[in-house]
Amino acid sequence: EVQLLESGGGLVQPGGSLRLSCAASGFTFSNYGVGWVRQAPGKGLEWVSVISDNGERTEYADSVKGRFTISRDNSKNTVYLQMNSLRVEDTAVYYCAKPRTPGLVPHFDYWGQGTLVTVSS
Amino acid sequence: EIVLTQSPATLSLSPGERATLSCRASQSVITYLAWYQQKPGQAPRLLIYDASNRATGIPARFSGSGSGTDFTLTISSLEPEDFAVYYCQQRYNWPPITFGQGTRLEIK
């Protein structure tokens, strides 16, 4: 059974940092890219970042570019999202998601349960 | 950036009725469009990929159509569990990966 489990969310002050983790199981992790999508309270879905299966390609939304860094450790079946210089508008539930096919074709067929990041003073 | 515009914002229907949801792209996405369903407190669920292909385990009452800039998600006969928010998403020209703003399907 495919599972994605996010962790690392919490309350942080503006300007602070957090590292989110996404632990995957139930599929050949090293064959798939992984994406992060966030959802602010009461709002729609916003793509944040993706990383390719081997980690060589990374892409970011303009809203987080230069502040967030995505990485992965295929030996641990885990993807990370390092979030620095956090802003109030980064407050959201952050989901990690798996593409439907091997590689990095971004239609996502499995999603984690999400982890809440709250940026507030 | 490709902008996806969904309509209507809210759709009020009764169980058993047919639902038609629209997604319009600011430029052609060929057929590289997906539909997701999201219920309160839950993660999104992939329903349709590449405009018309049902994802694994999705009931046949869900169907997708369209190409270019105009796409439709149809639910042939609404079940009580279908009332949720629906999002479209394109993968033709990315980054950025873009989502529509969502259509809320509510019980009339």
PDB file of N, CA and C in Angstrom, chain A residues 27-88:
ATOM      1  N   PHE A  27       6.079   1.758  -2.569  1.00  0.00           N
ATOM      2  CA  PHE A  27       6.414   1.849  -3.989  1.00  0.00           C
ATOM      3  C   PHE A  27       7.924   2.037  -4.097  1.00  0.00           C
ATOM      4  N   THR A  28       8.452   1.897  -5.307  1.00  0.00           N
ATOM      5  CA  THR A  28       9.886   2.054  -5.530  1.00  0.00           C
ATOM      6  C   THR A  28      10.209   3.537  -5.558  1.00  0.00           C
ATOM      7  N   PHE A  29      10.539   4.049  -4.396  1.00  0.00           N
ATOM      8  CA  PHE A  29      10.683   5.489  -4.175  1.00  0.00           C
ATOM      9  C   PHE A  29      11.670   6.115  -5.150  1.00  0.00           C
ATOM     10  N   SER A  30      12.776   5.449  -5.404  1.00  0.00           N
ATOM     11  CA  SER A  30      13.832   6.032  -6.231  1.00  0.00           C
ATOM     12  C   SER A  30      13.445   6.163  -7.702  1.00  0.00           C
ATOM     13  N   ASN A  31      12.289   5.643  -8.084  1.00  0.00           N
ATOM     14  CA  ASN A  31      11.819   5.764  -9.464  1.00  0.00           C
ATOM     15  C   ASN A  31      10.878   6.945  -9.687  1.00  0.00           C
ATOM     16  N   TYR A  32      10.514   7.606  -8.609  1.00  0.00           N
ATOM     17  CA  TYR A  32       9.481   8.639  -8.704  1.00  0.00           C
ATOM     18  C   TYR A  32       9.966   9.987  -8.196  1.00  0.00           C
ATOM     19  N   GLY A  33       9.559  11.042  -8.887  1.00  0.00           N
ATOM     20  CA  GLY A  33       9.679  12.365  -8.313  1.00  0.00           C
ATOM     21  C   GLY A  33       8.683  12.520  -7.172  1.00  0.00           C
ATOM     22  N   VAL A  34       8.781  13.636  -6.482  1.00  0.00           N
ATOM     23  CA  VAL A  34       7.848  13.954  -5.408  1.00  0.00           C
ATOM     24  C   VAL A  34       7.558  15.445  -5.459  1.00  0.00           C
ATOM     25  N   GLY A  35       6.313  15.779  -5.185  1.00  0.00           N
ATOM     26  CA  GLY A  35       5.939  17.183  -5.155  1.00  0.00           C
ATOM     27  C   GLY A  35       5.425  17.616  -3.792  1.00  0.00           C
ATOM     28  N   TRP A  36       5.493  18.916  -3.539  1.00  0.00           N
ATOM     29  CA  TRP A  36       4.861  19.530  -2.366  1.00  0.00           C
ATOM     30  C   TRP A  36       3.804  20.512  -2.872  1.00  0.00           C
ATOM     31  N   VAL A  37       2.634  20.434  -2.257  1.00  0.00           N
ATOM     32  CA  VAL A  37       1.512  21.311  -2.556  1.00  0.00           C
ATOM     33  C   VAL A  37       0.987  21.830  -1.232  1.00  0.00           C
ATOM     34  N   ARG A  38       0.634  23.092  -1.160  1.00  0.00           N
ATOM     35  CA  ARG A  38       0.134  23.635   0.102  1.00  0.00           C
ATOM     36  C   ARG A  38      -1.275  24.207  -0.075  1.00  0.00           C
ATOM     37  N   GLN A  39      -1.920  24.376   1.070  1.00  0.00           N
ATOM     38  CA  GLN A  39      -3.284  24.897   1.070  1.00  0.00           C
ATOM     39  C   GLN A  39      -3.451  25.793   2.282  1.00  0.00           C
ATOM     40  N   ALA A  40      -3.540  27.067   2.050  1.00  0.00           N
ATOM     41  CA  ALA A  40      -3.786  28.018   3.129  1.00  0.00           C
ATOM     42  C   ALA A  40      -5.189  27.796   3.679  1.00  0.00           C
ATOM     43  N   PRO A  41      -5.433  28.163   4.921  1.00  0.00           N
ATOM     44  CA  PRO A  41      -6.744  27.924   5.543  1.00  0.00           C
ATOM     45  C   PRO A  41      -7.883  28.499   4.707  1.00  0.00           C
ATOM     46  N   GLY A  42      -8.824  27.643   4.332  1.00  0.00           N
ATOM     47  CA  GLY A  42      -9.978  28.068   3.569  1.00  0.00           C
ATOM     48  C   GLY A  42      -9.719  28.401   2.115  1.00  0.00           C
ATOM     49  N   LYS A  43      -8.526  28.122   1.628  1.00  0.00           N
ATOM     50  CA  LYS A  43      -8.144  28.481   0.263  1.00  0.00           C
ATOM     51  C   LYS A  43      -7.938  27.245  -0.601  1.00  0.00           C
ATOM     52  N   GLY A  44      -7.530  27.495  -1.850  1.00  0.00           N
ATOM     53  CA  GLY A  44      -7.311  26.409  -2.789  1.00  0.00           C
ATOM     54  C   GLY A  44      -5.912  25.829  -2.715  1.00  0.00           C
ATOM     55  N   LEU A  45      -5.627  24.965  -3.673  1.00  0.00           N
ATOM     56  CA  LEU A  45      -4.342  24.285  -3.722  1.00  0.00           C
ATOM     57  C   LEU A  45      -3.308  25.136  -4.447  1.00  0.00           C
ATOM     58  N   GLU A  46      -2.097  25.159  -3.905  1.00  0.00           N
ATOM     59  CA  GLU A  46      -0.995  25.898  -4.508  1.00  0.00           C
ATOM     60  C   GLU A  46       0.239  25.002  -4.583  1.00  0.00           C
ATOM     61  N   TRP A  47       0.749  24.791  -5.785  1.00  0.00           N
ATOM     62  CA  TRP A  47       1.969  24.023  -5.934  1.00  0.00           C
ATOM     63  C   TRP A  47       3.147  24.785  -5.342  1.00  0.00           C
ATOM     64  N   VAL A  48       4.046  24.050  -4.660  1.00  0.00           N
ATOM     65  CA  VAL A  48       5.202  24.650  -3.998  1.00  0.00           C
ATOM     66  C   VAL A  48       6.510  24.243  -4.674  1.00  0.00           C
ATOM     67  N   SER A  49       6.729  22.940  -4.832  1.00  0.00           N
ATOM     68  CA  SER A  49       8.025  22.478  -5.308  1.00  0.00           C
ATOM     69  C   SER A  49       7.914  21.036  -5.783  1.00  0.00           C
ATOM     70  N   VAL A  50       8.863  20.632  -6.625  1.00  0.00           N
ATOM     71  CA  VAL A  50       8.992  19.223  -7.001  1.00  0.00           C
ATOM     72  C   VAL A  50      10.470  18.869  -7.080  1.00  0.00           C
ATOM     73  N   ILE A  51      10.746  17.591  -6.943  1.00  0.00           N
ATOM     74  CA  ILE A  51      12.095  17.077  -7.101  1.00  0.00           C
ATOM     75  C   ILE A  51      12.014  15.808  -7.930  1.00  0.00           C
ATOM     76  N   SER A  52      12.992  15.615  -8.810  1.00  0.00           N
ATOM     77  CA  SER A  52      12.999  14.447  -9.674  1.00  0.00           C
ATOM     78  C   SER A  52      13.407  13.207  -8.891  1.00  0.00           C
ATOM     79  N   ASP A  53      13.315  12.054  -9.549  1.00  0.00           N
ATOM     80  CA  ASP A  53      13.590  10.783  -8.875  1.00  0.00           C
ATOM     81  C   ASP A  53      15.012  10.702  -8.344  1.00  0.00           C
ATOM     82  N   ASN A  54      15.976  11.248  -9.069  1.00  0.00           N
ATOM     83  CA  ASN A  54      17.369  11.177  -8.618  1.00  0.00           C
ATOM     84  C   ASN A  54      17.837  12.455  -7.933  1.00  0.00           C
ATOM     85  N   GLY A  55      16.920  13.406  -7.789  1.00  0.00           N
ATOM     86  CA  GLY A  55      17.251  14.642  -7.098  1.00  0.00           C
ATOM     87  C   GLY A  55      17.956  15.682  -7.939  1.00  0.00           C
ATOM     88  N   GLU A  56      18.211  15.378  -9.208  1.00  0.00           N
ATOM     89  CA  GLU A  56      18.996  16.302 -10.018  1.00  0.00           C
ATOM     90  C   GLU A  56      18.193  17.495 -10.526  1.00  0.00           C
ATOM     91  N   ARG A  57      16.889  17.310 -10.582  1.00  0.00           N
ATOM     92  CA  ARG A  57      16.053  18.422 -11.037  1.00  0.00           C
ATOM     93  C   ARG A  57      15.146  18.851  -9.905  1.00  0.00           C
ATOM     94  N   THR A  58      15.139  20.150  -9.644  1.00  0.00           N
ATOM     95  CA  THR A  58      14.235  20.722  -8.652  1.00  0.00           C
ATOM     96  C   THR A  58      13.571  21.951  -9.259  1.00  0.00           C
ATOM     97  N   GLU A  59      12.331  22.171  -8.907  1.00  0.00           N
ATOM     98  CA  GLU A  59      11.581  23.328  -9.386  1.00  0.00           C
ATOM     99  C   GLU A  59      10.805  23.924  -8.216  1.00  0.00           C
ATOM    100  N   TYR A  60      10.599  25.253  -8.286  1.00  0.00           N
ATOM    101  CA  TYR A  60       9.937  25.960  -7.193  1.00  0.00           C
ATOM    102  C   TYR A  60       8.929  26.967  -7.743  1.00  0.00           C
ATOM    103  N   ALA A  61       7.871  27.169  -6.972  1.00  0.00           N
ATOM    104  CA  ALA A  61       6.982  28.281  -7.252  1.00  0.00           C
ATOM    105  C   ALA A  61       7.723  29.582  -6.979  1.00  0.00           C
ATOM    106  N   ASP A  62       7.362  30.626  -7.734  1.00  0.00           N
ATOM    107  CA  ASP A  62       8.021  31.920  -7.528  1.00  0.00           C
ATOM    108  C   ASP A  62       7.858  32.413  -6.093  1.00  0.00           C
ATOM    109  N   SER A  63       6.736  32.070  -5.468  1.00  0.00           N
ATOM    110  CA  SER A  63       6.442  32.560  -4.116  1.00  0.00           C
ATOM    111  C   SER A  63       7.393  32.014  -3.055  1.00  0.00           C
ATOM    112  N   VAL A  64       8.104  30.935  -3.375  1.00  0.00           N
ATOM    113  CA  VAL A  64       9.008  30.332  -2.378  1.00  0.00           C
ATOM    114  C   VAL A  64      10.451  30.257  -2.869  1.00  0.00           C
ATOM    115  N   LYS A  65      10.686  30.610  -4.118  1.00  0.00           N
ATOM    116  CA  LYS A  65      12.018  30.494  -4.693  1.00  0.00           C
ATOM    117  C   LYS A  65      13.005  31.336  -3.914  1.00  0.00           C
ATOM    118  N   GLY A  66      14.144  30.731  -3.596  1.00  0.00           N
ATOM    119  CA  GLY A  66      15.169  31.422  -2.826  1.00  0.00           C
ATOM    120  C   GLY A  66      15.005  31.287  -1.330  1.00  0.00           C
ATOM    121  N   ARG A  67      13.846  30.804  -0.887  1.00  0.00           N
ATOM    122  CA  ARG A  67      13.601  30.627   0.555  1.00  0.00           C
ATOM    123  C   ARG A  67      13.440  29.156   0.926  1.00  0.00           C
ATOM    124  N   PHE A  68      12.877  28.364   0.026  1.00  0.00           N
ATOM    125  CA  PHE A  68      12.636  26.951   0.282  1.00  0.00           C
ATOM    126  C   PHE A  68      13.610  26.112  -0.536  1.00  0.00           C
ATOM    127  N   THR A  69      14.008  24.973   0.032  1.00  0.00           N
ATOM    128  CA  THR A  69      14.875  24.030  -0.674  1.00  0.00           C
ATOM    129  C   THR A  69      14.329  22.627  -0.519  1.00  0.00           C
ATOM    130  N   ILE A  70      14.138  21.958  -1.633  1.00  0.00           N
ATOM    131  CA  ILE A  70      13.671  20.573  -1.625  1.00  0.00           C
ATOM    132  C   ILE A  70      14.862  19.648  -1.830  1.00  0.00           C
ATOM    133  N   SER A  71      14.850  18.525  -1.136  1.00  0.00           N
ATOM    134  CA  SER A  71      15.921  17.541  -1.283  1.00  0.00           C
ATOM    135  C   SER A  71      15.339  16.163  -0.989  1.00  0.00           C
ATOM    136  N   ARG A  72      16.129  15.140  -1.234  1.00  0.00           N
ATOM    137  CA  ARG A  72      15.650  13.789  -0.955  1.00  0.00           C
ATOM    138  C   ARG A  72      16.812  12.893  -0.589  1.00  0.00           C
ATOM    139  N   ASP A  73      16.475  11.837   0.155  1.00  0.00           N
ATOM    140  CA  ASP A  73      17.436  10.801   0.526  1.00  0.00           C
ATOM    141  C   ASP A  73      16.793   9.475   0.131  1.00  0.00           C
ATOM    142  N   ASN A  74      17.224   8.942  -1.001  1.00  0.00           N
ATOM    143  CA  ASN A  74      16.599   7.710  -1.489  1.00  0.00           C
ATOM    144  C   ASN A  74      16.922   6.503  -0.605  1.00  0.00           C
ATOM    145  N   SER A  75      17.966   6.587   0.191  1.00  0.00           N
ATOM    146  CA  SER A  75      18.269   5.481   1.107  1.00  0.00           C
ATOM    147  C   SER A  75      17.296   5.437   2.276  1.00  0.00           C
ATOM    148  N   LYS A  76      16.638   6.575   2.517  1.00  0.00           N
ATOM    149  CA  LYS A  76      15.662   6.657   3.610  1.00  0.00           C
ATOM    150  C   LYS A  76      14.238   6.819   3.097  1.00  0.00           C
ATOM    151  N   ASN A  77      14.050   6.773   1.774  1.00  0.00           N
ATOM    152  CA  ASN A  77      12.716   6.959   1.179  1.00  0.00           C
ATOM    153  C   ASN A  77      12.045   8.227   1.697  1.00  0.00           C
ATOM    154  N   THR A  78      12.793   9.285   1.762  1.00  0.00           N
ATOM    155  CA  THR A  78      12.284  10.517   2.365  1.00  0.00           C
ATOM    156  C   THR A  78      12.636  11.732   1.513  1.00  0.00           C
ATOM    157  N   VAL A  79      11.678  12.639   1.407  1.00  0.00           N
ATOM    158  CA  VAL A  79      11.885  13.940   0.782  1.00  0.00           C
ATOM    159  C   VAL A  79      11.761  15.011   1.861  1.00  0.00           C
ATOM    160  N   TYR A  80      12.567  16.043   1.732  1.00  0.00           N
ATOM    161  CA  TYR A  80      12.579  17.130   2.704  1.00  0.00           C
ATOM    162  C   TYR A  80      12.219  18.451   2.031  1.00  0.00           C
ATOM    163  N   LEU A  81      11.631  19.342   2.819  1.00  0.00           N
ATOM    164  CA  LEU A  81      11.405  20.707   2.353  1.00  0.00           C
ATOM    165  C   LEU A  81      11.912  21.627   3.448  1.00  0.00           C
ATOM    166  N   GLN A  82      13.070  22.223   3.187  1.00  0.00           N
ATOM    167  CA  GLN A  82      13.647  23.179   4.125  1.00  0.00           C
ATOM    168  C   GLN A  82      13.045  24.544   3.825  1.00  0.00           C
ATOM    169  N   MET A  83      12.407  25.119   4.818  1.00  0.00           N
ATOM    170  CA  MET A  83      11.721  26.392   4.641  1.00  0.00           C
ATOM    171  C   MET A  83      12.381  27.456   5.515  1.00  0.00           C
ATOM    172  N   ASN A  84      12.978  28.429   4.896  1.00  0.00           N
ATOM    173  CA  ASN A  84      13.640  29.525   5.604  1.00  0.00           C
ATOM    174  C   ASN A  84      12.917  30.843   5.357  1.00  0.00           C
ATOM    175  N   SER A  85      13.237  31.830   6.161  1.00  0.00           N
ATOM    176  CA  SER A  85      12.652  33.174   6.002  1.00  0.00           C
ATOM    177  C   SER A  85      11.138  33.096   5.868  1.00  0.00           C
ATOM    178  N   LEU A  86      10.534  32.346   6.754  1.00  0.00           N
ATOM    179  CA  LEU A  86       9.086  32.109   6.637  1.00  0.00           C
ATOM    180  C   LEU A  86       8.293  33.386   6.852  1.00  0.00           C
ATOM    181  N   ARG A  87       7.192  33.458   6.118  1.00  0.00           N
ATOM    182  CA  ARG A  87       6.307  34.618   6.152  1.00  0.00           C
ATOM    183  C   ARG A  87       4.930  34.191   6.622  1.00  0.00           C
ATOM    184  N   VAL A  88       4.161  35.136   7.089  1.00  0.00           N
ATOM    185  CA  VAL A  88       2.797  34.841   7.530  1.00  0.00           C
ATOM    186  C   VAL A  88       2.018  34.153   6.406  1.00  0.00           C
TER     187      VAL A  88
END
